mmCIF file of C-alpha atoms in Angstrom:
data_model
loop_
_atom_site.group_PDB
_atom_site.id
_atom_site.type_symbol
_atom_site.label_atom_id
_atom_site.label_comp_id
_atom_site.label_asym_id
_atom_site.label_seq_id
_atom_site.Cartn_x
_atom_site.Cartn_y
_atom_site.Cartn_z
ATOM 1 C CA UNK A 187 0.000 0.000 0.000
ATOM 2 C CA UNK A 188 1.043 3.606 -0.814
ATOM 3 C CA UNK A 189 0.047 6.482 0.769
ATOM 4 C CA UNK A 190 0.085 10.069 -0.925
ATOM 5 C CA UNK A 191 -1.764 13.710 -0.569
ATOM 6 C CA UNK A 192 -3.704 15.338 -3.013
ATOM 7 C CA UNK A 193 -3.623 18.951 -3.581
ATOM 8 C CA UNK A 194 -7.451 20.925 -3.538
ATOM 9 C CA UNK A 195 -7.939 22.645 -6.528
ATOM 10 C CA UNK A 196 -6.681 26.470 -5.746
ATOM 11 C CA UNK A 197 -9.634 29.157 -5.673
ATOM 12 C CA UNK A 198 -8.159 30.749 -8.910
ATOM 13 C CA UNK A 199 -8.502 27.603 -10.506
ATOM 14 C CA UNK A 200 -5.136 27.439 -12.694
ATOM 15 C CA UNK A 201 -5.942 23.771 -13.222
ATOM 16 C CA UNK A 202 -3.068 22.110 -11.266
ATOM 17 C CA UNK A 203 -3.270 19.617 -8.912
ATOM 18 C CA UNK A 204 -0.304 18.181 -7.296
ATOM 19 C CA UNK A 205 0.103 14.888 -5.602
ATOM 20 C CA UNK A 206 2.733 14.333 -3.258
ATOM 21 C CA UNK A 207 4.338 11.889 -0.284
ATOM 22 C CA UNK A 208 3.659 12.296 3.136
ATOM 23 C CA UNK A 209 7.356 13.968 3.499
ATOM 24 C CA UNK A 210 6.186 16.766 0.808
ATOM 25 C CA UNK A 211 8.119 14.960 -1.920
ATOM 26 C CA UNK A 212 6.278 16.121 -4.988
ATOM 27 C CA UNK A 213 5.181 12.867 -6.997
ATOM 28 C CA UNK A 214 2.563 13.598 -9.562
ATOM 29 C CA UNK A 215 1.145 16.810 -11.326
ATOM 30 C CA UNK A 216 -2.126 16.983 -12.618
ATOM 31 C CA UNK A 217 -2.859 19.544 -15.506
ATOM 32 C CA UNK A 218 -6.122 20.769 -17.562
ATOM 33 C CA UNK A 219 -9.417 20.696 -17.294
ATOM 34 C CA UNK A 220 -13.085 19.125 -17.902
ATOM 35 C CA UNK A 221 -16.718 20.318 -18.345
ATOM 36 C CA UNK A 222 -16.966 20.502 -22.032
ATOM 37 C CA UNK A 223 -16.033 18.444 -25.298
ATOM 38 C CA UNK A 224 -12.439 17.729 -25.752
ATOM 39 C CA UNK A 225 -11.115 19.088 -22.836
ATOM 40 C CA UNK A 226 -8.706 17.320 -20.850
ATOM 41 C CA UNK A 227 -6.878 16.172 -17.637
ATOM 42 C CA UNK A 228 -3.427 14.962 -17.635
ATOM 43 C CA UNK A 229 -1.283 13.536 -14.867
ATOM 44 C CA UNK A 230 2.620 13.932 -15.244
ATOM 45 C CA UNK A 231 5.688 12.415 -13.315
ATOM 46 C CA UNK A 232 8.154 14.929 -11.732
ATOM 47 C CA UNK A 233 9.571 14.742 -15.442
ATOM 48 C CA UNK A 234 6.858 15.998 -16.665
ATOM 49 C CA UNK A 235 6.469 13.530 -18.802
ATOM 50 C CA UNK A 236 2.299 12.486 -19.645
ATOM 51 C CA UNK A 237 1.494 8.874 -17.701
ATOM 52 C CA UNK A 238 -2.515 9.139 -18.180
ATOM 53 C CA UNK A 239 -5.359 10.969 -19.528
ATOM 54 C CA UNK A 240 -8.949 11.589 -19.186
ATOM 55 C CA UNK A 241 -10.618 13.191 -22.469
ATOM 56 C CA UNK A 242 -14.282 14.355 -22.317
ATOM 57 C CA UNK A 243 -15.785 13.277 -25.931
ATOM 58 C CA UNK A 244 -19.016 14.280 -25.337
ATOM 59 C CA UNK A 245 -21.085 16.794 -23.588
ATOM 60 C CA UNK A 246 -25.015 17.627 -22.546
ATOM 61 C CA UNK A 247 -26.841 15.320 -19.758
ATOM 62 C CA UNK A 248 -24.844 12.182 -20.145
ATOM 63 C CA UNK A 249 -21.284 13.103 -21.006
ATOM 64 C CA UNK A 250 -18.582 10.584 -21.864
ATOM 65 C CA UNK A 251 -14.915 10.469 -21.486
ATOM 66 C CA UNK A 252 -12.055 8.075 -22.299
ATOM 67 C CA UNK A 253 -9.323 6.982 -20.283
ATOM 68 C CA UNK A 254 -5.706 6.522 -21.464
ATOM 69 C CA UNK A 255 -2.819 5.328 -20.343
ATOM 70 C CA UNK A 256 0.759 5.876 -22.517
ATOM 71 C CA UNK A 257 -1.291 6.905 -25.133
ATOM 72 C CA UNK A 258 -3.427 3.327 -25.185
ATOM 73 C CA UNK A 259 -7.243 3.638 -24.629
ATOM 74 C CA UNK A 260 -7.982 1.788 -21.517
ATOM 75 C CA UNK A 261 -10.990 2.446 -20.564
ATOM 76 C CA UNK A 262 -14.300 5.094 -20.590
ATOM 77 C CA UNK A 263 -15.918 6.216 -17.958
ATOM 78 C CA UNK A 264 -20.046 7.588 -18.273
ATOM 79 C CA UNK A 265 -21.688 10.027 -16.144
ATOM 80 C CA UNK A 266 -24.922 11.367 -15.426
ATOM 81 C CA UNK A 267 -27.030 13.783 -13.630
ATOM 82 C CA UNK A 268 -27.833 10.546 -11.884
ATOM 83 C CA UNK A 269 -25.281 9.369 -9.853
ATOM 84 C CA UNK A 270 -26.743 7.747 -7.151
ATOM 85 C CA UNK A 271 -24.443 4.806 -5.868
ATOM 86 C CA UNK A 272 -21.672 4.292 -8.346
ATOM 87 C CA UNK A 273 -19.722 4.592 -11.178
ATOM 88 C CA UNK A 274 -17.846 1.892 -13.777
ATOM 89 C CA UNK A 275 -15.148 2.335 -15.245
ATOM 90 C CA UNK A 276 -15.705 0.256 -18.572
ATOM 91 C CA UNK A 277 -12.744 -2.366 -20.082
ATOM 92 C CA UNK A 278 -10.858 -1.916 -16.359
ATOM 93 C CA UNK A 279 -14.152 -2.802 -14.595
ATOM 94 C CA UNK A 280 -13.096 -1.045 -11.768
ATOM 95 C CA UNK A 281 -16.601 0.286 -9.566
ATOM 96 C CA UNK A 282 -15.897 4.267 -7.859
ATOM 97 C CA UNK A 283 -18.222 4.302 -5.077
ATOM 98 C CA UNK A 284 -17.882 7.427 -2.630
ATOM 99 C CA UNK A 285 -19.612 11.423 -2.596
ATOM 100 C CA UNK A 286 -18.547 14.198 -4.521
ATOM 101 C CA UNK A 287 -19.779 16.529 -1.489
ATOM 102 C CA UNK A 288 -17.808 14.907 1.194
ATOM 103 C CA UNK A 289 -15.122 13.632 -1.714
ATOM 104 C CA UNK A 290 -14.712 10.330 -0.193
ATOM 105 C CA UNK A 291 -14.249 7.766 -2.487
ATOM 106 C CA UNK A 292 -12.994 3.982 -3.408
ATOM 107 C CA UNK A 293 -11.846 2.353 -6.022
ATOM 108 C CA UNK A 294 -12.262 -1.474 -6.528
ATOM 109 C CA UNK A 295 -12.988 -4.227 -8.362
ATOM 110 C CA UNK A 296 -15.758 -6.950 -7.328
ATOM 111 C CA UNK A 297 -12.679 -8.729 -5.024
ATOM 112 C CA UNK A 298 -10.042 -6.260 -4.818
ATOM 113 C CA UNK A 299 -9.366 -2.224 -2.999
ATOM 114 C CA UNK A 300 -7.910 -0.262 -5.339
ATOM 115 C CA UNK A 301 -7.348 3.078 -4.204
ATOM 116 C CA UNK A 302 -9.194 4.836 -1.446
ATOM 117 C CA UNK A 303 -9.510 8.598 -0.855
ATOM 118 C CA UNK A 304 -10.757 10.921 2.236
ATOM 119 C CA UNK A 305 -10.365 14.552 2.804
ATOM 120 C CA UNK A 306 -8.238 16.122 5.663
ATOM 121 C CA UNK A 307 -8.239 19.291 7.829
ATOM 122 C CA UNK A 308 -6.367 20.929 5.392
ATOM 123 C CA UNK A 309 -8.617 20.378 2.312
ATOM 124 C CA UNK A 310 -6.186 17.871 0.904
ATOM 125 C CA UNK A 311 -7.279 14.175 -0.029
ATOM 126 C CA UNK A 312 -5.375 11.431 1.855
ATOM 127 C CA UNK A 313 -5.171 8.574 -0.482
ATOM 128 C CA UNK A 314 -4.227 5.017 -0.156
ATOM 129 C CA UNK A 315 -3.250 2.831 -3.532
ATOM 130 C CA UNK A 316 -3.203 -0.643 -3.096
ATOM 131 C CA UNK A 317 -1.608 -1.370 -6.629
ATOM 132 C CA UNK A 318 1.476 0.661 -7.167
ATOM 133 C CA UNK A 319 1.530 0.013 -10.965
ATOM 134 C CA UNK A 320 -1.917 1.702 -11.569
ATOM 135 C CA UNK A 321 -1.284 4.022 -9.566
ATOM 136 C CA UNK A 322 -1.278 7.209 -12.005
ATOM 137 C CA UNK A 323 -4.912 6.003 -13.614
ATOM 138 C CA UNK A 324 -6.098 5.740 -9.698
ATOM 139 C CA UNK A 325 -4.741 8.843 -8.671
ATOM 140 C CA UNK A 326 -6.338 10.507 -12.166
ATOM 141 C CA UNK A 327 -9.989 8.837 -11.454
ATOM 142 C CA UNK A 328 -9.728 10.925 -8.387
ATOM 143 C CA UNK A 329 -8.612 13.830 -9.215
ATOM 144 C CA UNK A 330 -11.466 13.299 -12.177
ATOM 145 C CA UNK A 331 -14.172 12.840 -9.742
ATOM 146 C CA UNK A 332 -12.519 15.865 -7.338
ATOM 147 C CA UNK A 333 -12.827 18.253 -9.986
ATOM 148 C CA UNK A 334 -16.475 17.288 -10.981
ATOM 149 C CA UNK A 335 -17.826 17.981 -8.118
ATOM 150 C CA UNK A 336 -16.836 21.292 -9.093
ATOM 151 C CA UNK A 337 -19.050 21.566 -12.000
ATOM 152 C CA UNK A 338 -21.428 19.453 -10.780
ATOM 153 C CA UNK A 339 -22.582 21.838 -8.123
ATOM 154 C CA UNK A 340 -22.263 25.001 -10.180
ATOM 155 C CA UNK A 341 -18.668 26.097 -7.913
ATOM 156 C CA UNK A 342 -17.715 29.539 -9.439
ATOM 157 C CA UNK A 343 -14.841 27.663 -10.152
ATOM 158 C CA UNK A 344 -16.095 25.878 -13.076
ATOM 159 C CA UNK A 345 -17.080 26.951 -16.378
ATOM 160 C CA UNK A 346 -20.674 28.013 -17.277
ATOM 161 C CA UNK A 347 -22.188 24.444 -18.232
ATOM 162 C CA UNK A 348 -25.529 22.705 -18.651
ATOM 163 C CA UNK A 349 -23.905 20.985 -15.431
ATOM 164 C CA UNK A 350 -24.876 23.736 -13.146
ATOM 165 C CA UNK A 351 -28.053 22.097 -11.802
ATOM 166 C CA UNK A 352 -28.670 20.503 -8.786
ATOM 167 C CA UNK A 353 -25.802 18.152 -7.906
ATOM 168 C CA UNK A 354 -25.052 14.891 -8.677
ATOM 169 C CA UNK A 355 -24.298 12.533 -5.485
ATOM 170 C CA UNK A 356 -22.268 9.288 -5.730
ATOM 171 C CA UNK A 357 -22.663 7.704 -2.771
ATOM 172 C CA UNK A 358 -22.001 4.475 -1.377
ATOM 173 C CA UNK A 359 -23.945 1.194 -1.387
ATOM 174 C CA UNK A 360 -26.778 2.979 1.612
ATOM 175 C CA UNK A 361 -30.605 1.643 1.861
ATOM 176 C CA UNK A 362 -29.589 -0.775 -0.977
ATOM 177 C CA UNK A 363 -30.217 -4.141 -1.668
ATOM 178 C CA UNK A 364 -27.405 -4.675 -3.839
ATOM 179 C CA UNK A 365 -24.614 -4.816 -1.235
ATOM 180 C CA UNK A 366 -25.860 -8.495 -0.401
ATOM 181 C CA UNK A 367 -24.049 -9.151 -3.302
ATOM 182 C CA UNK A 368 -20.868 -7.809 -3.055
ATOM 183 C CA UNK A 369 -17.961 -9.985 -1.547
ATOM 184 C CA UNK A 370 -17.080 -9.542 2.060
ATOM 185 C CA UNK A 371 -13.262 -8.640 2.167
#
């Protein structure tokens, strides 16, 4: 297991996020930004060299965006205005389950944490990856997912979308039925 921090999006919004070690040692940078079609998030080494990227294809109620890794589609990820319990990531199948407002979330598959991330006292995400290797498309999920909240609750700090409506929630398996089928771990 790793453990890293991840930078709050600044109130100027200059679309960097940085992801560090507990000891401040910068690790990651995330760059761009999302809300409409063809925009983008990247997330660099300390090279600043590109590791992943999330592109947003499509716009309107049920946006789309693909994930890549070196350059190699691995995945797409769906929203909605609808988020009520989770999200897939498609060709990973990796489930997000979590909040936007209180940006907790997890990442797993049906037997396996991923990556789990919860807020601290100084607006920073503490997050724990379980597999080192995927660690930049983790870490870029949430950063994703951190960011949307953004636009999904109409934050000044987002650009004027169809998106600023009454927010999205993704929250976690409560009141429903479907946990019964999830393994125990």
């Amino acid at each position: 297991m790793h453990d890293l921090l991840m930078s709050k999006i600044r109130e100027q919004f200059d679309g960097i996020t940085t992801v560090t070690t507990y000891t401040n040692d910068m690790k990651y940078i995330i760059s761009g930004q999302i809300g409409q079609r063809n925009d983008k998030l990247t997330i660099y080494n300390q090279s600043y060299e590109p590791l992943a990227e999330i592109t947003q294809v499509s716009s309107g109620i049920l946006p789309r965006f693909i994930l890549t890794n070196q350059q190699q589609t691995v995945g797409s990820i769906g929203l909605s205005l609808k988020l009520h319990e989770l999200l897939f990531v498609n060709n990973l199948n990796w489930l997000v389950l979590g909040s936007l407002e209180k940006r907790r979330f997890q990442i797993k598959t049906v037997r396996q944490q991923l990556a789990t991330a919860n807020p601290i006292r100084d607006q920073r995400l503490s997050i724990h990856i379980a597999k080192i290797n995927q660690e930049p498309l983790l870490l870029l999920i949430i950063a994703f997912l951190d960011r949307w909240q953004f636009i999904a609750h109409g934050h000044p700090l987002a650009r004027p979308s169809i998106f600023n409506a009454p927010a999205p929630t993704l929250t976690p398996f409560i009141n429903s039925n479907s946990l019964k089928y999830l393994p125990k771990e």
